Short mmCIF file of C-alpha atoms in Angstrom, two decimals:
data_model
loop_
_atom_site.label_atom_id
_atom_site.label_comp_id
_atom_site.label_asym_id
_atom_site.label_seq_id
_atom_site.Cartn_x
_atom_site.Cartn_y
_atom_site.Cartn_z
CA UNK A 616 115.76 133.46 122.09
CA UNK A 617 113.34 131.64 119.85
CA UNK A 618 112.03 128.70 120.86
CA UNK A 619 110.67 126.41 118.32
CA UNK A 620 108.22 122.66 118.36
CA UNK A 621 109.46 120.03 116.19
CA UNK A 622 106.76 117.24 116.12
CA UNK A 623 107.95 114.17 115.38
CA UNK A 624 111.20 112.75 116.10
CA UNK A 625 112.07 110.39 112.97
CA UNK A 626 114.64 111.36 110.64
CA UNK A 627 113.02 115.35 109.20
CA UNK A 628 112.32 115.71 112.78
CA UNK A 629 116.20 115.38 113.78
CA UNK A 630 117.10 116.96 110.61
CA UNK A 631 114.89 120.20 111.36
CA UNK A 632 116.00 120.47 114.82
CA UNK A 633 119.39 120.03 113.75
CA UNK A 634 119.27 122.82 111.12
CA UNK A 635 117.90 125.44 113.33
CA UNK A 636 120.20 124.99 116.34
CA UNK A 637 123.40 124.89 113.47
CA UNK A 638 121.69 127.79 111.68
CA UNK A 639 120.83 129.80 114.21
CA UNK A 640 122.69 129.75 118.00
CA UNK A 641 120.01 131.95 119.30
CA UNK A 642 117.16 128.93 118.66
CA UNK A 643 115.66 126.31 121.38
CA UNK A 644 113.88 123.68 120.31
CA UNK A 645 111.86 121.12 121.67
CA UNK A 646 111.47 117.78 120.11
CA UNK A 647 107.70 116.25 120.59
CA UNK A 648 106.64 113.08 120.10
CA UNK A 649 103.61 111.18 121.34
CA UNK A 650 105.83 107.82 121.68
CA UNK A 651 108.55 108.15 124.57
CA UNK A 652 110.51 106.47 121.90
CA UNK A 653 112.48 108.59 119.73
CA UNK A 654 113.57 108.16 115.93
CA UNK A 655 110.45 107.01 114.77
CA UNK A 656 110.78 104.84 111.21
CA UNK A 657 114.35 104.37 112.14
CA UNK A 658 113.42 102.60 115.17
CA UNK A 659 109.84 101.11 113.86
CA UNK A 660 110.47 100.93 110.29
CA UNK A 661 113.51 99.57 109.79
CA UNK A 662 113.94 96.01 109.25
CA UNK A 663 116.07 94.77 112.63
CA UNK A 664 118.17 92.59 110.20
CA UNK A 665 119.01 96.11 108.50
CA UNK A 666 121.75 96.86 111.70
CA UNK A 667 123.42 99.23 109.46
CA UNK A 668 120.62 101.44 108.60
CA UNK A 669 119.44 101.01 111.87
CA UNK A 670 122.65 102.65 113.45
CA UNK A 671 121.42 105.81 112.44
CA UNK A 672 119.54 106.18 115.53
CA UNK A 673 123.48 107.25 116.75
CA UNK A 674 123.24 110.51 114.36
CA UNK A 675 120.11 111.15 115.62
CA UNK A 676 120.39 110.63 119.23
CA UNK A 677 123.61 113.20 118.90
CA UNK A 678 120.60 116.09 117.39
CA UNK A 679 118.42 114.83 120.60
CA UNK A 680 121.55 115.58 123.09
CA UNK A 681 122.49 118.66 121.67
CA UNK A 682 122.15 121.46 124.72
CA UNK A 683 119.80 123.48 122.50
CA UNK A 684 117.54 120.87 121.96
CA UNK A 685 115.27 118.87 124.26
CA UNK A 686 113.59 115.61 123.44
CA UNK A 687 109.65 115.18 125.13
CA UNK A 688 107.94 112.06 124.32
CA UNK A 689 104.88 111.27 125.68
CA UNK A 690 103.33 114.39 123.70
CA UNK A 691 100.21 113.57 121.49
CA UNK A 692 99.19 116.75 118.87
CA UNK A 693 95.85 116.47 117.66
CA UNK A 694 93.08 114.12 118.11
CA UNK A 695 91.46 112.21 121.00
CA UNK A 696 93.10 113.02 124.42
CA UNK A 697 95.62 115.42 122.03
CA UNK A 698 97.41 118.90 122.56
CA UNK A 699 95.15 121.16 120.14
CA UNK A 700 97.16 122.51 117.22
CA UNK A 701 96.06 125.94 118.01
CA UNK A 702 97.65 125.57 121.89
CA UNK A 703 100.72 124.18 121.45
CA UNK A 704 101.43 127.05 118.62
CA UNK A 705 100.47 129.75 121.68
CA UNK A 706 103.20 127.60 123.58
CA UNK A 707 106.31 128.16 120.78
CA UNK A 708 107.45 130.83 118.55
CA UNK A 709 106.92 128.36 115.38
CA UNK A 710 106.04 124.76 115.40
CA UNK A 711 107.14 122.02 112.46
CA UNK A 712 105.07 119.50 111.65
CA UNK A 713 107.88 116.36 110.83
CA UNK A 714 104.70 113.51 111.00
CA UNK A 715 105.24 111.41 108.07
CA UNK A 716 102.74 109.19 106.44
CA UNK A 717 100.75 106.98 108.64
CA UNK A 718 98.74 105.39 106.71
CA UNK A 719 98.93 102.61 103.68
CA UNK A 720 97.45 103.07 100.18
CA UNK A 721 94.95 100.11 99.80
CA UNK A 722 94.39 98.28 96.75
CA UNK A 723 90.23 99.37 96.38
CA UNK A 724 89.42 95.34 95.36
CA UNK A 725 87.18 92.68 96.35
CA UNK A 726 88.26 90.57 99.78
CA UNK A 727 90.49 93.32 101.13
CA UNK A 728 88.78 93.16 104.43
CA UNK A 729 89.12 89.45 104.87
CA UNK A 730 91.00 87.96 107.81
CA UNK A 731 94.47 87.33 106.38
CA UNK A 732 94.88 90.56 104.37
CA UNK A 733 97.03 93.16 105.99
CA UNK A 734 99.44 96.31 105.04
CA UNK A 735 103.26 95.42 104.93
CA UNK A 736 103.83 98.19 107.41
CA UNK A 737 100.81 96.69 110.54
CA UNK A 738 103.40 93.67 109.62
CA UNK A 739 106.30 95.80 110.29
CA UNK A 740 104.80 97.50 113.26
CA UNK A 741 104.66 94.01 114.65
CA UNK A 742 107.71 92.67 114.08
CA UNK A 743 109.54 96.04 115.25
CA UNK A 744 107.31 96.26 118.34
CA UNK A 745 106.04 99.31 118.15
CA UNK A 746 103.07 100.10 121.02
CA UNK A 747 100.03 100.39 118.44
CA UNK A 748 100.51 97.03 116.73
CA UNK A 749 99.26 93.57 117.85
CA UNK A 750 100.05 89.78 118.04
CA UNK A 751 97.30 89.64 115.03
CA UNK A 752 98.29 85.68 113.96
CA UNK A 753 100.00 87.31 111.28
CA UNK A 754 101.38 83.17 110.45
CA UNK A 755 98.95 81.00 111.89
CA UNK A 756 98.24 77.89 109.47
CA UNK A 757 99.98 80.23 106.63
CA UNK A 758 102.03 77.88 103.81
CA UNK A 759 102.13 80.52 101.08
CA UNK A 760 102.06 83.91 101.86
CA UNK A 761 101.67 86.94 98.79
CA UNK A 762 103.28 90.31 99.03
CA UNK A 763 101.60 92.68 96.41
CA UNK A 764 104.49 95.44 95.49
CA UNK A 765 107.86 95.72 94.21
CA UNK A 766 109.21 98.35 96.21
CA UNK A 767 112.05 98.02 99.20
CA UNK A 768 109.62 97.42 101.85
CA UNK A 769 108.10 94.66 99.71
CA UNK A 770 111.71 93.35 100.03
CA UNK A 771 111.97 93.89 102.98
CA UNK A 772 108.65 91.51 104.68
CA UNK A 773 109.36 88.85 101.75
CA UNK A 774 112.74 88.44 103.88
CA UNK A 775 111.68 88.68 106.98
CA UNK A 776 108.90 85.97 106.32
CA UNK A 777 111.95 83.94 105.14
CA UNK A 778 114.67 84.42 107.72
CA UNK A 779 115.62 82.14 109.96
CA UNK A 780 115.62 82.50 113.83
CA UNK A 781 119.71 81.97 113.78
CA UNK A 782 120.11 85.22 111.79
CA UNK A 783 117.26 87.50 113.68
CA UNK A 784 118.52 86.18 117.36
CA UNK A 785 121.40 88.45 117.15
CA UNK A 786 119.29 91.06 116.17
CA UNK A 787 116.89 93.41 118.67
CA UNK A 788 113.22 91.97 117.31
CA UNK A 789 111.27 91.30 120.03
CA UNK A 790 111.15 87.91 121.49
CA UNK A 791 107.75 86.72 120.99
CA UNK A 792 108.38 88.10 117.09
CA UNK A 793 111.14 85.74 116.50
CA UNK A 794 109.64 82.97 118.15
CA UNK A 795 106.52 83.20 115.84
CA UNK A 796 108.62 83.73 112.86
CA UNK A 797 111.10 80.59 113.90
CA UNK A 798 107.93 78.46 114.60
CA UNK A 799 106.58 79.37 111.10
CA UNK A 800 105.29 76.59 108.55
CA UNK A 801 105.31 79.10 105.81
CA UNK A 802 106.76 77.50 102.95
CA UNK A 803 106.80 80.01 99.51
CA UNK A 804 105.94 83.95 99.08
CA UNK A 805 105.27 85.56 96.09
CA UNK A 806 106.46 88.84 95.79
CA UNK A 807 104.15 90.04 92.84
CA UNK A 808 104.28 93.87 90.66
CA UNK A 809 102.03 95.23 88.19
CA UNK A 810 104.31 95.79 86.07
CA UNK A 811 107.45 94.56 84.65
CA UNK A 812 111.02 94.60 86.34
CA UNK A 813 112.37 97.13 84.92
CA UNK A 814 109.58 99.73 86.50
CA UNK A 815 110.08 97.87 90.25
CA UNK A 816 111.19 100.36 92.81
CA UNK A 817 113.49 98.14 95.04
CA UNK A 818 117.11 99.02 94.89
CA UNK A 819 119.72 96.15 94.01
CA UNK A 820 121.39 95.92 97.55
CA UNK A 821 117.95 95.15 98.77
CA UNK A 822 117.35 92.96 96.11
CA UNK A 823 120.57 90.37 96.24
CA UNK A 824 119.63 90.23 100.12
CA UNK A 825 117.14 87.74 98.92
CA UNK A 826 119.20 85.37 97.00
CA UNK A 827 121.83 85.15 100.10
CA UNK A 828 119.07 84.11 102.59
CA UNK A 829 120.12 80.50 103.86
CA UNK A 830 117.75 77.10 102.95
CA UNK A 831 115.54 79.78 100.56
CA UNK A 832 115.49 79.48 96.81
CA UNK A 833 114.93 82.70 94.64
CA UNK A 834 112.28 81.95 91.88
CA UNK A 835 112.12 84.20 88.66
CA UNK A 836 109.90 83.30 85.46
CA UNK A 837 111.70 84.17 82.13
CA UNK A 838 108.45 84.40 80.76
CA UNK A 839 108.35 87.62 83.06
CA UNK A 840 111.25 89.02 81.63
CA UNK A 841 110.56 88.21 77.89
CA UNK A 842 107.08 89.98 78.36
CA UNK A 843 109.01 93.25 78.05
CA UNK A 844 112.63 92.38 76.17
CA UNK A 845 114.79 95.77 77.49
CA UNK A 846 118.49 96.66 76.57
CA UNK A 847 119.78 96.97 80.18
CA UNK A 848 122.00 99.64 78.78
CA UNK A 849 119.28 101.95 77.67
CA UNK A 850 117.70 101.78 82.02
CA UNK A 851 119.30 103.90 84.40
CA UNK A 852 121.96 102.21 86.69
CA UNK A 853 119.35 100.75 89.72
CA UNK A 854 117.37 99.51 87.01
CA UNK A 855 119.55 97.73 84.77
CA UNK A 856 121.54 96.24 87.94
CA UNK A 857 117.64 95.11 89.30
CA UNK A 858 116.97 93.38 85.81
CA UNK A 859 120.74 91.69 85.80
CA UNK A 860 120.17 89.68 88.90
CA UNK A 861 116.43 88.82 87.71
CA UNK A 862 118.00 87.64 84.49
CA UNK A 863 120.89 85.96 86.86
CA UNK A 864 117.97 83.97 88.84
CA UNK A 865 115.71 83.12 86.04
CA UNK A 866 118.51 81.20 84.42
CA UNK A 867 118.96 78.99 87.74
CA UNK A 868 118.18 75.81 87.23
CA UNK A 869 115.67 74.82 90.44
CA UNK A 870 116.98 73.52 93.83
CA UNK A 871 114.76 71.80 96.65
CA UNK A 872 115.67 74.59 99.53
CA UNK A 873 112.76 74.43 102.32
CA UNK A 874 111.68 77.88 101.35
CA UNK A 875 111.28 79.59 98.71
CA UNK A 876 110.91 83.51 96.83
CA UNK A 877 108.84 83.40 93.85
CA UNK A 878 109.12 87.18 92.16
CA UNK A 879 106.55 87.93 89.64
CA UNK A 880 105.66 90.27 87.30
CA UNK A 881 102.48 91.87 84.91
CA UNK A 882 100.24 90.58 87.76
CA UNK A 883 97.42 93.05 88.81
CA UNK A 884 95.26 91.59 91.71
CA UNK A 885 92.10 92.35 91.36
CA UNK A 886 90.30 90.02 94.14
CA UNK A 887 91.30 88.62 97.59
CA UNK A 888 89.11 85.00 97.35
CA UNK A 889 87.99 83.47 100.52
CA UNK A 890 88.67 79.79 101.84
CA UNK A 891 87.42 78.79 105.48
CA UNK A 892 86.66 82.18 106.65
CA UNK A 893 89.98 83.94 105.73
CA UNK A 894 92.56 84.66 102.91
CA UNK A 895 92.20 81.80 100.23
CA UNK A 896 94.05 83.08 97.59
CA UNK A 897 95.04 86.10 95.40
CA UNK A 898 93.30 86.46 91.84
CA UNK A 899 95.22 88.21 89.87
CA UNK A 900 95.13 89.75 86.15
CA UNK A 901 97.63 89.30 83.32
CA UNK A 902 98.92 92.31 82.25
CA UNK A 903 101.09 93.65 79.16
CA UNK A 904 102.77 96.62 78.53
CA UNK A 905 100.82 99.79 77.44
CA UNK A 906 103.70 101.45 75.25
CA UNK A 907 103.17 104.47 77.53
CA UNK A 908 105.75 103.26 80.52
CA UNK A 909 102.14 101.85 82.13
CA UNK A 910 100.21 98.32 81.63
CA UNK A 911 96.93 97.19 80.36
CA UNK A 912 94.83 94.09 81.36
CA UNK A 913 95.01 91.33 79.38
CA UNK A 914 91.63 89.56 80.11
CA UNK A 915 94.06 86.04 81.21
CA UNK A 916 93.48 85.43 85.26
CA UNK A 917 95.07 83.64 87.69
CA UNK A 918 94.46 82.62 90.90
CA UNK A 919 97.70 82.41 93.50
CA UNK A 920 97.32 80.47 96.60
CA UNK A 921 98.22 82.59 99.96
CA UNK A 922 96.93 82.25 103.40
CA UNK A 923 98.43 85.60 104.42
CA UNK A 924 98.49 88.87 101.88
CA UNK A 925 100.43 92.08 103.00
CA UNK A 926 100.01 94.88 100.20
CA UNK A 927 102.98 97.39 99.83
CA UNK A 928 101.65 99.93 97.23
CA UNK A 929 102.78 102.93 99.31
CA UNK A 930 102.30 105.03 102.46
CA UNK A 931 99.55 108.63 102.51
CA UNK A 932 99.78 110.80 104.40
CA UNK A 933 96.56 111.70 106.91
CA UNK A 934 95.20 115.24 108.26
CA UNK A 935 96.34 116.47 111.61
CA UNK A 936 93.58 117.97 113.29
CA UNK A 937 93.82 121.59 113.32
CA UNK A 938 96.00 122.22 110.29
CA UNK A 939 95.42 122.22 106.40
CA UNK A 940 95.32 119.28 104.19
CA UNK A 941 95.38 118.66 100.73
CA UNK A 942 93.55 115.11 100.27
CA UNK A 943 94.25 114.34 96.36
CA UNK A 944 98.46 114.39 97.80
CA UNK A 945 97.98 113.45 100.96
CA UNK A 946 100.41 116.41 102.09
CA UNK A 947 99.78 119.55 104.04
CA UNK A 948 100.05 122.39 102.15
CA UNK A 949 103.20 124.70 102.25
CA UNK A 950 105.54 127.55 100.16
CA UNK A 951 109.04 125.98 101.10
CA UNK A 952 107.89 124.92 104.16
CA UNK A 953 105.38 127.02 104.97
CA UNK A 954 102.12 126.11 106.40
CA UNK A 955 99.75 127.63 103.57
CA UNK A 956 96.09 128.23 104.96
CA UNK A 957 93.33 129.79 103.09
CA UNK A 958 95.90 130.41 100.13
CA UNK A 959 98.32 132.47 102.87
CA UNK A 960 101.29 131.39 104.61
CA UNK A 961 100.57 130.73 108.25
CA UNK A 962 102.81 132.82 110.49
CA UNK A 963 105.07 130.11 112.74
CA UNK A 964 103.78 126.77 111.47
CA UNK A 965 105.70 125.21 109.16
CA UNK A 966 105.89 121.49 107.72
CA UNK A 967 108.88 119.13 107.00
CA UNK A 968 109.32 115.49 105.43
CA UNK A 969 106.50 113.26 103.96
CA UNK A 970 103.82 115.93 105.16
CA UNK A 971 105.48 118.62 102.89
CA UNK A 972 106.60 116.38 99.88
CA UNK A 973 105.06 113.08 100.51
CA UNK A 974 106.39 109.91 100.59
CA UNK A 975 109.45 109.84 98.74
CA UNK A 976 112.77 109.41 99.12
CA UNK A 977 115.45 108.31 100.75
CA UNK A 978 116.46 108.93 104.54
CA UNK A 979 118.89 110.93 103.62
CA UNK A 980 116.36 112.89 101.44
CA UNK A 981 114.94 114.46 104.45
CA UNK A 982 117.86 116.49 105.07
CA UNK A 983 117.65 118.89 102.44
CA UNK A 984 114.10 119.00 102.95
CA UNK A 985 114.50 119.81 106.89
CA UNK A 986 117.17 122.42 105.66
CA UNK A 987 114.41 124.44 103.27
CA UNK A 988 112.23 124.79 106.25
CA UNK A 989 114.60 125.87 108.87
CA UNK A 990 115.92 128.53 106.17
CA UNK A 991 112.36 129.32 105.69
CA UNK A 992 111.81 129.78 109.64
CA UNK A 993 114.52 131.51 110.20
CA UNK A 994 113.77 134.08 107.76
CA UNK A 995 110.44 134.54 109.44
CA UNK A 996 112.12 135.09 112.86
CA UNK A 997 112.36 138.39 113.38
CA UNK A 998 108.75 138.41 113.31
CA UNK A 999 108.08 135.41 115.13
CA UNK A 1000 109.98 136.78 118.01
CA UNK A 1001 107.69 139.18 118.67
CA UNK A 1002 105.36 137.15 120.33
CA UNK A 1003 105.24 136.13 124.09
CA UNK A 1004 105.53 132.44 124.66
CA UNK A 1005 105.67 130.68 128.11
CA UNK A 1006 109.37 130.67 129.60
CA UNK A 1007 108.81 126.91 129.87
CA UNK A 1008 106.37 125.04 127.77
CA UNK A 1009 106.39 122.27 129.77
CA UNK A 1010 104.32 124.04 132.93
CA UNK A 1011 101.64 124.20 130.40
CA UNK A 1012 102.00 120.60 128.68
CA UNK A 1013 101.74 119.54 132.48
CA UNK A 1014 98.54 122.18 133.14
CA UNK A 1015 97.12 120.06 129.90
CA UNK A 1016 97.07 117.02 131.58
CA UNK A 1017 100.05 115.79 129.64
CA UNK A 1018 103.40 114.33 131.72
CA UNK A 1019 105.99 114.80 129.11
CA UNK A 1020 108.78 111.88 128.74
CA UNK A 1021 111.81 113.48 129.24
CA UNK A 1022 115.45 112.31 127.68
CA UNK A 1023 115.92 110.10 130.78
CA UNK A 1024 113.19 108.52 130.64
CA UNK A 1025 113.76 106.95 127.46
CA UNK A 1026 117.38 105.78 128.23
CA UNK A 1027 115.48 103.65 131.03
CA UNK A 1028 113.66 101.90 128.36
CA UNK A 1029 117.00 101.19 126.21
CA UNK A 1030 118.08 100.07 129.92
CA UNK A 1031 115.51 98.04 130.50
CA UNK A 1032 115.56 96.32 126.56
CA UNK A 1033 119.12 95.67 127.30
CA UNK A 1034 118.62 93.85 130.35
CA UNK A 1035 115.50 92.20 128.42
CA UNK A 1036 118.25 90.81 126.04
CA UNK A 1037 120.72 89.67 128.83
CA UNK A 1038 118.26 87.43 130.76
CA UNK A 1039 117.32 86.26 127.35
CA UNK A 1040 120.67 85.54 126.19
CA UNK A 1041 120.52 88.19 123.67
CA UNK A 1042 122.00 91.60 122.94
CA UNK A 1043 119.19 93.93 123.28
CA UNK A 1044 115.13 92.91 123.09
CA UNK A 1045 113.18 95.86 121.69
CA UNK A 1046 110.27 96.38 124.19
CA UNK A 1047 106.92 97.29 123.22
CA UNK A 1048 105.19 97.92 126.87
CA UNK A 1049 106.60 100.50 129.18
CA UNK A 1050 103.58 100.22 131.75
CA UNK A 1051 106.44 98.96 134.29
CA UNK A 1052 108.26 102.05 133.19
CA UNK A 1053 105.80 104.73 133.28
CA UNK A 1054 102.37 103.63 134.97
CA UNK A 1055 99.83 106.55 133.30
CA UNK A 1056 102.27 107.87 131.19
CA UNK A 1057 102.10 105.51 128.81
CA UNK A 1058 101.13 106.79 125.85
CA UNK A 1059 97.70 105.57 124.89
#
């Protein structure tokens, strides 16, 4: 029997663990996580309004109850109060690091730091209740708001600021979320790129969710689009579908809706400006096309009132105490999955998802990825099954100080969000605080 770590339960962690136990019907793995939640950006990424995307978690939770495979949350690798690297692999045969990107690329300008000025995925985090965000005032006294990016998650917080509380109620936001959002005074966002619309990275389902959004207009210069005249038959299919309905909108005459979705284009901010102590403004710089598929500034400014500025310019990965890291990619470095230390393969550590390729993709990207590296550990097996590991790995977590979360434990807190949604006349109510749940073993 091998028995095999997978840490982190989001999408490549499911995908791994679902490769070696199909692969292989002599593997065991356990499923780590230092959330008792499983399915991490499934459950904390995704936008609640996104209840098709979000089913998922039903795939997933089918890897998680598989009899080969055993789901402990609760289970922090690395760092402060953290399960060494070096332990946990004397606890398993192999161990795959699935932990993503947690981090945001920043924008390196002026103001950054002010009040006001947040990443689109702390904004996220809050509106999807997950445990490390908090109630920051994300709206307070905010009319205008500015998202800087022109990727899906951009889309993604431009609607959300929008939506109304009669189309998130049904969903499973959490309560004190929607009642912030339906309180809201915020009247316009800007939804601003660098370059032009035929480079933006949101996909066209994503996109015409913003023009069926109720009481919201959809705003788009032609000026934008004549910066850069394209033949949408030379793009590729996303693009020249993206630059249709931004052709569609800019040829709308304007309507008095109560909100409204301003998208704009060959603006490069280059200053967060200050007003009362917080978030004034965005300035921003003119840009034109560079005839190299990039832009160059123009030298023209302008200066875009916001009270609230979320930058979505892309996640980065971070190091994981006790394994490798390569800092100009942000990745951990591997041979098809492979941990790769000292310019050698590790024996039995092995990466998966936005640690091994960064952060690309699709969901549904992670699959073949998850598939190289359980091909990749498997071939290594015979070898890796020569060393003794404990009979149960969980006697040792335990010896650690750590109380793993088992599989039970986490269908009381989807018990306990459903009943949240019944008393509050609502489905299910996503729950952020399981101290009622779990006393001490709540992870910190």
């Amino acid at each position: 029997m091998l028995r095999v770590a997978v840490v982190g339960s989001g999408p490549s962690g499911c995908y791994t663990a679902q490769s070696l136990v199909q692969l292989d019907p002599g593997v065991h793995v356990d499923v780590l996580d230092r959330l008792p939640c499983p399915y991490g950006l499934v459950r904390y990424g995704v936008a609640p309004d996104h209840e098709k995307i979000k089913s998922l978690q039903s795939s997933l939770r089918t890897v998680l109850e598989h009899e080969r495979v055993r789901f402990l949350g609760g289970v922090r690798v690395g760092g402060p109060g953290g399960l060494p690297a070096d332990r946990l692999r004397e606890l398993y045969h192999a161990v795959v690091y699935c932990v993503g990107a947690a981090t945001d690329r920043r924008l390196g300008i002026p103001g950054e730091e002010l009040p006001g000025s947040w990443s689109a995925t702390e904004f996220v985090s809050w509106y999807s209740a997950h445990p490390d965000a908090a109630d920051a005032g994300f709206l307070r006294g905010v009319r205008s708001a500015v998202v800087i990016g022109v990727g899906n998650v951009a889309v993604d917080v431009t609607r959300m600021l929008v939506r109304g509380a009669a189309e998130l109620r049904p969903t499973d936001i959490p309560q004190a979320a929607l009642d912030t959002l339906a309180a809201s005074g915020l009247g316009e966002v800007h939804m601003v790129g660098r370059r032009g619309p035929a480079q933006a990275r949101f996909t066209t389902k994503e996109l015409r969710e913003l023009g069926a959004l109720p009481g919201t207009d959809v705003v788009v210069d032609p000026g934008d689009l004549a910066v850069e005249p394209v033949d949408p038959a030379a793009l590729p299919a996303v693009q020249r579908r993206n630059v249709e309905v931004l052709r569609g909108w800019a040829a709308q005459p304007p309507a008095s809706a109560p909100r409204r979705i301003r998208l704009r284009f060959f603006l490069r901010p280059v200053e967060l400006l200050e007003a009362g102590g917080r978030v004034g403004a965005v300035r921003f710089e003119r840009t034109a096309p560079d005839g190299l598929g990039g832009v160059t500034g123009t030298g023209r400014y302008e200066d875009v009132p916001a009270q609230l500025v979320l930058r979505s310019v892309g996640y980065r990965g971070v190091p994981l105490e006790g394994l490798p890291f390569d800092a100009s990619t942000g990745t951990v470095p591997h041979l098809a999955g492979r941990v790769v230390r000292d310019g050698a393969p590790s024996p039995g550590e092995y990466v998966a998802g936005w640690i091994k390729r960064g952060p690309t993709g699709v969901i549904g990207t992670n699959r073949p990825c998850a598939k190289e590296t359980a091909l990749t550990l498997l071939a290594d097996a015979p070898g890796l099954a020569r060393r003794d590991v404990p009979a149960d790995p969980v006697a040792a977590l335990r010896e650690a100080g750590i109380e793993p979360v088992p599989w039970s434990g986490w269908l009381s807190i989807e018990r306990a969000e459903a009943a949240l949604g019944a008393r509050l006349g609502r489905s299910v109510v996503k729950l952020a605080d399981w101290d009622a749940l779990f006393g001490a073993a709540r992870p910190s």
